[in-house]
Coordinates of C-alpha atoms and ligand atoms in Angstrom, one line a residue:
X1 CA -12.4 37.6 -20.4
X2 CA -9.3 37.0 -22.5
X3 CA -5.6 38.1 -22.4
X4 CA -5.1 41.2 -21.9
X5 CA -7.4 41.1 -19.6
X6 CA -7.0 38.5 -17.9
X7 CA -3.2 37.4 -16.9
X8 CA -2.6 33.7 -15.3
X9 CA 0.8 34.9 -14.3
X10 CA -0.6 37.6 -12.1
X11 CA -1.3 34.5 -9.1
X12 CA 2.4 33.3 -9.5
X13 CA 4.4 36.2 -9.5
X14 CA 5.8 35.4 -5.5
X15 CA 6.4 32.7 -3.4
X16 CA 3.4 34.0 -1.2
X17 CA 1.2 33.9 -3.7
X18 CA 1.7 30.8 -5.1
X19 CA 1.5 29.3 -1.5
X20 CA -2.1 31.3 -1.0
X21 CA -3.1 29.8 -4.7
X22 CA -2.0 26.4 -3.7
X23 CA -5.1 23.7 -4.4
X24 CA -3.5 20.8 -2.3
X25 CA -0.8 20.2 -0.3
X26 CA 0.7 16.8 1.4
X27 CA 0.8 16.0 5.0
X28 CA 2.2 13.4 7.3
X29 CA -1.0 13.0 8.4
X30 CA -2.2 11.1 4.8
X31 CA 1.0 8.8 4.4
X32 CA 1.4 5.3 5.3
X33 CA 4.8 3.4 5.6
X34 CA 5.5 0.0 4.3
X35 CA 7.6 -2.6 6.4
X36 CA 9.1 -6.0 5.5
X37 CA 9.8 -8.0 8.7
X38 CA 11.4 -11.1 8.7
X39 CA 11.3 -13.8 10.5
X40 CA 14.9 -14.8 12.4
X41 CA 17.3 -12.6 14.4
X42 CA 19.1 -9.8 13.8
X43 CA 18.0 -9.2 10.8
X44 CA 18.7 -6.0 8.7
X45 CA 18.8 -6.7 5.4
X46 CA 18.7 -4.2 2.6
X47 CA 16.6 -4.5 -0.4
X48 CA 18.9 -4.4 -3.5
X49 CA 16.0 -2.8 -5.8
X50 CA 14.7 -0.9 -3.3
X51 CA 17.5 1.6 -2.3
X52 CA 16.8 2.8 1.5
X53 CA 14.3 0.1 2.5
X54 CA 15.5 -3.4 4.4
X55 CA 14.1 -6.7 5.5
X56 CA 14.2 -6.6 9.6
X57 CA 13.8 -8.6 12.2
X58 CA 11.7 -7.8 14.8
X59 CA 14.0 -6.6 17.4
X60 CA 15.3 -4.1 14.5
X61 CA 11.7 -3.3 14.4
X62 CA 11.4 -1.1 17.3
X63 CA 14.1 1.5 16.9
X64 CA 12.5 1.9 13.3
X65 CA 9.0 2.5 15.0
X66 CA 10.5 4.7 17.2
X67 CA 11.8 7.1 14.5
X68 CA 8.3 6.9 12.7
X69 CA 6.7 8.1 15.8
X70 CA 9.0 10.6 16.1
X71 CA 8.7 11.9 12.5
X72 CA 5.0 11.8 12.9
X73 CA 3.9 9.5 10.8
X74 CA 0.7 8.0 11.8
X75 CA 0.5 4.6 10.1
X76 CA 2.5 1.5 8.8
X77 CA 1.8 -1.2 7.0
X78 CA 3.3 -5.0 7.5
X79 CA 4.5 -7.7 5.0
X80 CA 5.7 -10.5 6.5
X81 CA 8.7 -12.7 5.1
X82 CA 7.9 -16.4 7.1
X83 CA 10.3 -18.9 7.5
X84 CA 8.3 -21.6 6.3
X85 CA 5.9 -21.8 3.3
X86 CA 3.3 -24.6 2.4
X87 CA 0.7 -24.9 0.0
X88 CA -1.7 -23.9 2.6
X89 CA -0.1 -21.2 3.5
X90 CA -0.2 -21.9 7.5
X91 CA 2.1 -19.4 8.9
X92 CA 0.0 -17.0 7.5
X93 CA -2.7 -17.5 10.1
X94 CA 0.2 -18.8 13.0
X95 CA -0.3 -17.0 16.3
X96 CA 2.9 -17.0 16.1
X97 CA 3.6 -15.7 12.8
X98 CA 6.2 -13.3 12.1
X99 CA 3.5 -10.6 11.1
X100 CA 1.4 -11.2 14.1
X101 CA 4.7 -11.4 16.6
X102 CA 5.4 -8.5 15.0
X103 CA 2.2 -6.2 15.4
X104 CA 2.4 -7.5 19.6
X105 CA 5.8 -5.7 19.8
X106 CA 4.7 -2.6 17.7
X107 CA 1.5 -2.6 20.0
X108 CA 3.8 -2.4 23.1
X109 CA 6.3 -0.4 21.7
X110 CA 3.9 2.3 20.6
X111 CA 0.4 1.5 21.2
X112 CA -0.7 4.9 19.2
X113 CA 0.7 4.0 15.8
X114 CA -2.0 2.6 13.8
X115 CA -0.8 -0.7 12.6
X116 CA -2.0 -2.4 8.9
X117 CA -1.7 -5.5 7.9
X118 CA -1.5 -6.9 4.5
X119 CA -3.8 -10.0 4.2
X120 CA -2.3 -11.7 1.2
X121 CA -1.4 -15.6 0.6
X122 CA 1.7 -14.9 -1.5
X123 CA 4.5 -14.8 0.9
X124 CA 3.0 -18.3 2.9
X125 CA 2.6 -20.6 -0.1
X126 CA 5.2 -22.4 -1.6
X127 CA 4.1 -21.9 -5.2
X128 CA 3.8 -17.8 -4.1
X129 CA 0.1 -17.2 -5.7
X130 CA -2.0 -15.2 -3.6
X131 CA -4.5 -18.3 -3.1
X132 CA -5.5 -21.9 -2.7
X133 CA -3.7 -23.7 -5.9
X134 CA -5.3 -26.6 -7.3
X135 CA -4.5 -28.2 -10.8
X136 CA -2.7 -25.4 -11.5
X137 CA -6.1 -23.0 -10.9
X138 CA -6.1 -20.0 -8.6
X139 CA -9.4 -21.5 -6.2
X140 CA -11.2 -18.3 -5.3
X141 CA -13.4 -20.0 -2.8
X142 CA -11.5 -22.2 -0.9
X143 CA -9.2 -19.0 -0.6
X144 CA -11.6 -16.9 1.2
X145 CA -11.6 -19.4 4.6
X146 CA -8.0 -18.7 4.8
X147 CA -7.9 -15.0 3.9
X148 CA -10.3 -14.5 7.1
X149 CA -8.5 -16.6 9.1
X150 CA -4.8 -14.3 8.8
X151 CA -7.2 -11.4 9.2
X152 CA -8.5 -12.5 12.1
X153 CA -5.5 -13.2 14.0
X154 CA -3.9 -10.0 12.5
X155 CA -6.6 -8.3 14.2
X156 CA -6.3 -10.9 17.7
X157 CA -2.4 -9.3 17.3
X158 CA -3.9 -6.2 17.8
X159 CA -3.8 -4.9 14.2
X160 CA -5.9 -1.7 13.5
X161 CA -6.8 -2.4 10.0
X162 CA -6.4 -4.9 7.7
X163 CA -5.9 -5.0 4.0
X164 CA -6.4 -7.6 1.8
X165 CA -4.1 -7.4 -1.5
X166 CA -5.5 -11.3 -3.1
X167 CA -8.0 -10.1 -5.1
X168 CA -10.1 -12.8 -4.8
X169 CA -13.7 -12.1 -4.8
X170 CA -15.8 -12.0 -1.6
X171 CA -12.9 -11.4 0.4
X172 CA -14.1 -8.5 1.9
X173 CA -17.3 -10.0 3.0
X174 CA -15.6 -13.1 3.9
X175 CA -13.7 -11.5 6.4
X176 CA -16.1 -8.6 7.7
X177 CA -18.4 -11.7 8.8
X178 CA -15.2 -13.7 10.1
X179 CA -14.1 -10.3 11.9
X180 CA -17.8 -9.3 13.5
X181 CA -18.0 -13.0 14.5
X182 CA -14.5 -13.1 16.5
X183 CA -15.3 -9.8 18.5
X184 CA -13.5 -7.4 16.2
X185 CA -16.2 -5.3 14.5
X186 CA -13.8 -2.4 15.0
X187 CA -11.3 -3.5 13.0
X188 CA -11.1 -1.6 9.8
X189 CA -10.7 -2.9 6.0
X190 CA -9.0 -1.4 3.4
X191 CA -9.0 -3.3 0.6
X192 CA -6.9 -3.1 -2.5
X193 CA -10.3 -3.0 -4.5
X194 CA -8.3 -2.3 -7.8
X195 CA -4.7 -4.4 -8.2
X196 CA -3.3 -4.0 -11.4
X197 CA -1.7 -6.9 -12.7
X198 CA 1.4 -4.7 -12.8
X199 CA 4.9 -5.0 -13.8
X200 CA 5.7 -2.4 -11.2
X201 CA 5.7 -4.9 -8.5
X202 CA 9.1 -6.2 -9.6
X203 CA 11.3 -4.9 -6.9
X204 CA 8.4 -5.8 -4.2
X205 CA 8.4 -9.6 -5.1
X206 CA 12.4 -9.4 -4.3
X207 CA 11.4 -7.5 -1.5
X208 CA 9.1 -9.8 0.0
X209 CA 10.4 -13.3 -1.9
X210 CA 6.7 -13.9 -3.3
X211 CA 7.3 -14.1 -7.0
X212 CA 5.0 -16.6 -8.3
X213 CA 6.5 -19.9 -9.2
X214 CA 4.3 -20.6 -12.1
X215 CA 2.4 -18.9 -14.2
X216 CA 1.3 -14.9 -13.8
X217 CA -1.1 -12.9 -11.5
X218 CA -3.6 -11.8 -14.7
X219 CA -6.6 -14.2 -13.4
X220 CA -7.1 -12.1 -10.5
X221 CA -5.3 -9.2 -10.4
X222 CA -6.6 -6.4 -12.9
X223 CA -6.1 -6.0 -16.8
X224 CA -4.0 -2.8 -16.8
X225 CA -6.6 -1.4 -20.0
X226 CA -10.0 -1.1 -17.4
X227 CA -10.7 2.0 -15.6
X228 CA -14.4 1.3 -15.3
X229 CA -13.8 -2.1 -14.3
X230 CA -11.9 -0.9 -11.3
X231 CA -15.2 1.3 -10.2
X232 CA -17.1 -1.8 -10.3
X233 CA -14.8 -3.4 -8.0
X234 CA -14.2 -0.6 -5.1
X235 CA -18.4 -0.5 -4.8
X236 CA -18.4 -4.2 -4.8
X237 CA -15.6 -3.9 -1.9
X238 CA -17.8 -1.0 -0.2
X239 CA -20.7 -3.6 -0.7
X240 CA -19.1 -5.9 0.8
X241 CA -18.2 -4.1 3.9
X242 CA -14.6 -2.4 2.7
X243 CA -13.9 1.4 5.0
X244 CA -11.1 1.9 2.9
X245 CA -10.5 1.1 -1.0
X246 CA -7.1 1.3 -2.6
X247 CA -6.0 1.6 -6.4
X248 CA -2.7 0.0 -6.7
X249 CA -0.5 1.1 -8.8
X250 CA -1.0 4.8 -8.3
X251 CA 1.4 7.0 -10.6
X252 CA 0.4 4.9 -14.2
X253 CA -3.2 4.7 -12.7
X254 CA -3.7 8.5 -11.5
X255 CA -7.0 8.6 -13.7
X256 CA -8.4 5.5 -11.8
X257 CA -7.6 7.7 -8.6
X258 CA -9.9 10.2 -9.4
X259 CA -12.4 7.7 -10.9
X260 CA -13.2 6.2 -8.1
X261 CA -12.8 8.8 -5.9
X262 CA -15.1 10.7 -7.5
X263 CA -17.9 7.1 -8.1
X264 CA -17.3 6.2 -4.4
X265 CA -17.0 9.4 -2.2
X266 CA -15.3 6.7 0.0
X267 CA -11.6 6.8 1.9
X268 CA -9.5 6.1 -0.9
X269 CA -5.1 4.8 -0.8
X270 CA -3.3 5.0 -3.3
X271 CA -0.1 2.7 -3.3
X272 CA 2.9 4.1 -4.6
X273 CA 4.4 0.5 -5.6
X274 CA 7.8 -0.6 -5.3
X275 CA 8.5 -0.1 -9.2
X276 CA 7.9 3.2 -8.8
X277 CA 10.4 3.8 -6.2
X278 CA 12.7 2.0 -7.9
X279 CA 12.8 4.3 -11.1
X280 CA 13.0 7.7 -9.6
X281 CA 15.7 6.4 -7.1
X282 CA 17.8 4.6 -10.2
X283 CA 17.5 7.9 -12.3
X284 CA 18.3 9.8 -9.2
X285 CA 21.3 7.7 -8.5
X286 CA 22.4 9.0 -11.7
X287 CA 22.3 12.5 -11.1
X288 CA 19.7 12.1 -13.9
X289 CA 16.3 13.3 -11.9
X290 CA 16.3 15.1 -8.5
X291 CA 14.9 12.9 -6.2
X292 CA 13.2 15.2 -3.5
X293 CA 11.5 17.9 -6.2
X294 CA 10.4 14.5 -8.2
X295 CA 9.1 12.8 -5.2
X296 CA 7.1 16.2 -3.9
X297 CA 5.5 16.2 -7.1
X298 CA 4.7 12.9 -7.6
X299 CA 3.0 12.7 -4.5
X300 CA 1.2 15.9 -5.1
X301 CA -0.2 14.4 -8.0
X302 CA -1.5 11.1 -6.6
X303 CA -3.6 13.6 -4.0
X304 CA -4.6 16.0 -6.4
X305 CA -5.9 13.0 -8.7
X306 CA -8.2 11.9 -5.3
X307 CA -6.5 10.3 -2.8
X308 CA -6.8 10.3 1.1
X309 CA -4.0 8.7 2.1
X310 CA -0.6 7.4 -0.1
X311 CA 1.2 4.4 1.0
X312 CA 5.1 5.4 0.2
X313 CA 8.3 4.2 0.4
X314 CA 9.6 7.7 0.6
X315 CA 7.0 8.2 3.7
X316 CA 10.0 8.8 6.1
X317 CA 12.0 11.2 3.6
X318 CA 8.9 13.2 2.9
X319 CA 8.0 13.7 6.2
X320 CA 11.1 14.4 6.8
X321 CA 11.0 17.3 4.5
X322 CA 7.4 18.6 5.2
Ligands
PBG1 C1 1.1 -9.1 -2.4 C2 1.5 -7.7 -2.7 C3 2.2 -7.2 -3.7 C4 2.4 -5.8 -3.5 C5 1.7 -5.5 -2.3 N1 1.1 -6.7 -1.8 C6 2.8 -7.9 -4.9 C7 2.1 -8.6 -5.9 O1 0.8 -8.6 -5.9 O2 2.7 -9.3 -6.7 C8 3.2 -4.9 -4.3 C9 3.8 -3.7 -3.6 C10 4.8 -2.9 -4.4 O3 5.2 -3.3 -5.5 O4 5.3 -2.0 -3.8 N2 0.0 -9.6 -3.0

């Protein structure tokens, strides 16, 4: 059975070959774009740490949702940048919101695109946690009310699926029953079942002006050292009602893909965060890394470690090139 019997380079000797031997391959289909909208007019403004992604107003929206429908992409996935925050975070759950404004017009624009929504406090309170703040504590229950109430009027909007991103616990059940109760027991979760408390986030928070004011995110989102820890919490979400579970990040957390891929046999996202981006694009700026080969196979990984579906910043470029 050994060498020279047996030759690994035999498969790879052509092109053909290696595209017969192949184990997994990216698609469109499995990618998920993330948008910042912003509340006011005209807006189109680019995100310094994020090189080829913008803030935009709504009526920018549409010719961008146009040219993800033509590029065949099949999802997105809103953050919303209000124009007001408070410490209860009341434009989060505002009819007329920025995000839910902005899934009506996606909805009329191009009623096939599925449209997520991230269900997250940060970017609606003044202090920028992702819930209720009282003496300077993170309240997990007093959080839940409101975390139902934005997914519930994302999904009055006409959002497909929502996602929460607080990390709170219960969330998932919290807004499952708020959800089934208001009419909407097709809406879908996908729940980011396993945050890292990462310090890729960084260009995201500039992105969607939700750095915390005080303080860190490590009470509720993840210790960067548990994999097993992050099992326990995607079959608590799947418990709790969750179609979808995410591990966020997914290049530094690859192993936690398959991990709960492989615990869970459930849908599983993996979020290619904003840090991420940022590093292959600096390097590539450089002439240091080549950005196209290093995105292929960085995205090839995060599928061949487990998952479904891979939210991107590069979702346009890549299905551009595939
Ligand atoms: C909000 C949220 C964050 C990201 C997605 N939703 C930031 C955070 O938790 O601080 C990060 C996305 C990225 O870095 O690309 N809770």
């Amino acid at each position: 059975m050994y060498f020279p019997t047996y030759r690994m380079r035999r498969m790879r000797r052509t092109p053909t070959l290696r595209r017969m031997m192949r184990e997994t391959a990216l698609s469109p289909d499995d990618l998920i774009y993330p948008l910042f909208v912003s509340h006011g007019e005209n807006v189109k403004r680019p995100i310094a740490s994020m090189p080829g992604c913008e803030q935009l107003s709504i009526g920018n929206l549409l010719p961008e949702v146009r040219e993800i429908q033509r590029l065949g992409i099949p999802a997105v996935l809103l953050f919303g940048i209000p124009s007001h925050k408070d410490s209860a975070a009341s434009s989060a759950y505002d009819a007329e919101g920025v995000v839910q404004l902005a899934v009506r017009a996606i909805k009329d624009e191009a009623p096939d695109l599925v449209v997520i929504t991230d269900v997250c406090l940060c970017e609606y309170m003044d202090h920028g946690h992702c819930g209720v703040v009282q003496d300077g504590e993170i309240v997990n229950d007093m959080t839940l009310e409101l975390l139902a109430k934005m997914a519930v009027s994302h999904a009055e909007a006409g959002a497909d699926i929502v996602a929460p991103s607080d990390m709170m616990d219960g969330r998932v059940a919290a807004i499952r029953a708020a959800l089934d109760d208001d009419g909407f027991s097709d809406s879908v979760i996908m729940a980011y079942s396993a945050k890292f408390a990462s310090a890729f986030y960084g260009p995201f928070r500039d992105a969607a002006e939700s750095p915390p004011m005080f303080g860190d995110r490590k009470s509720y989102q993840m210790d960067p050292a548990n994999g097993e820890e992050a099992v326990r919490e995607a079959l608590l979400d799947i418990e709790e009602g969750a179609d979808i579970v995410m591990v966020k990040p997914a290049l530094a957390y690859l192993d936690v893909v398959k991990m709960v891929k492989q615990e869970t046999k459930f849908p599983l996202a993996a979020y290619n965060v904003s840090g991420e981006y940022a590093m292959i694009k600096a390097a590539a700026a450089k002439g240091w890394l080549d950005e196209r080969a290093c995105v292929m196979e960085a995205l090839l990984s995060i599928k061949r470690a487990g998952a479904d579906l891979i939210i991107s910043y590069w979702t346009k470029d890549l299905a551009g090139w595939l």
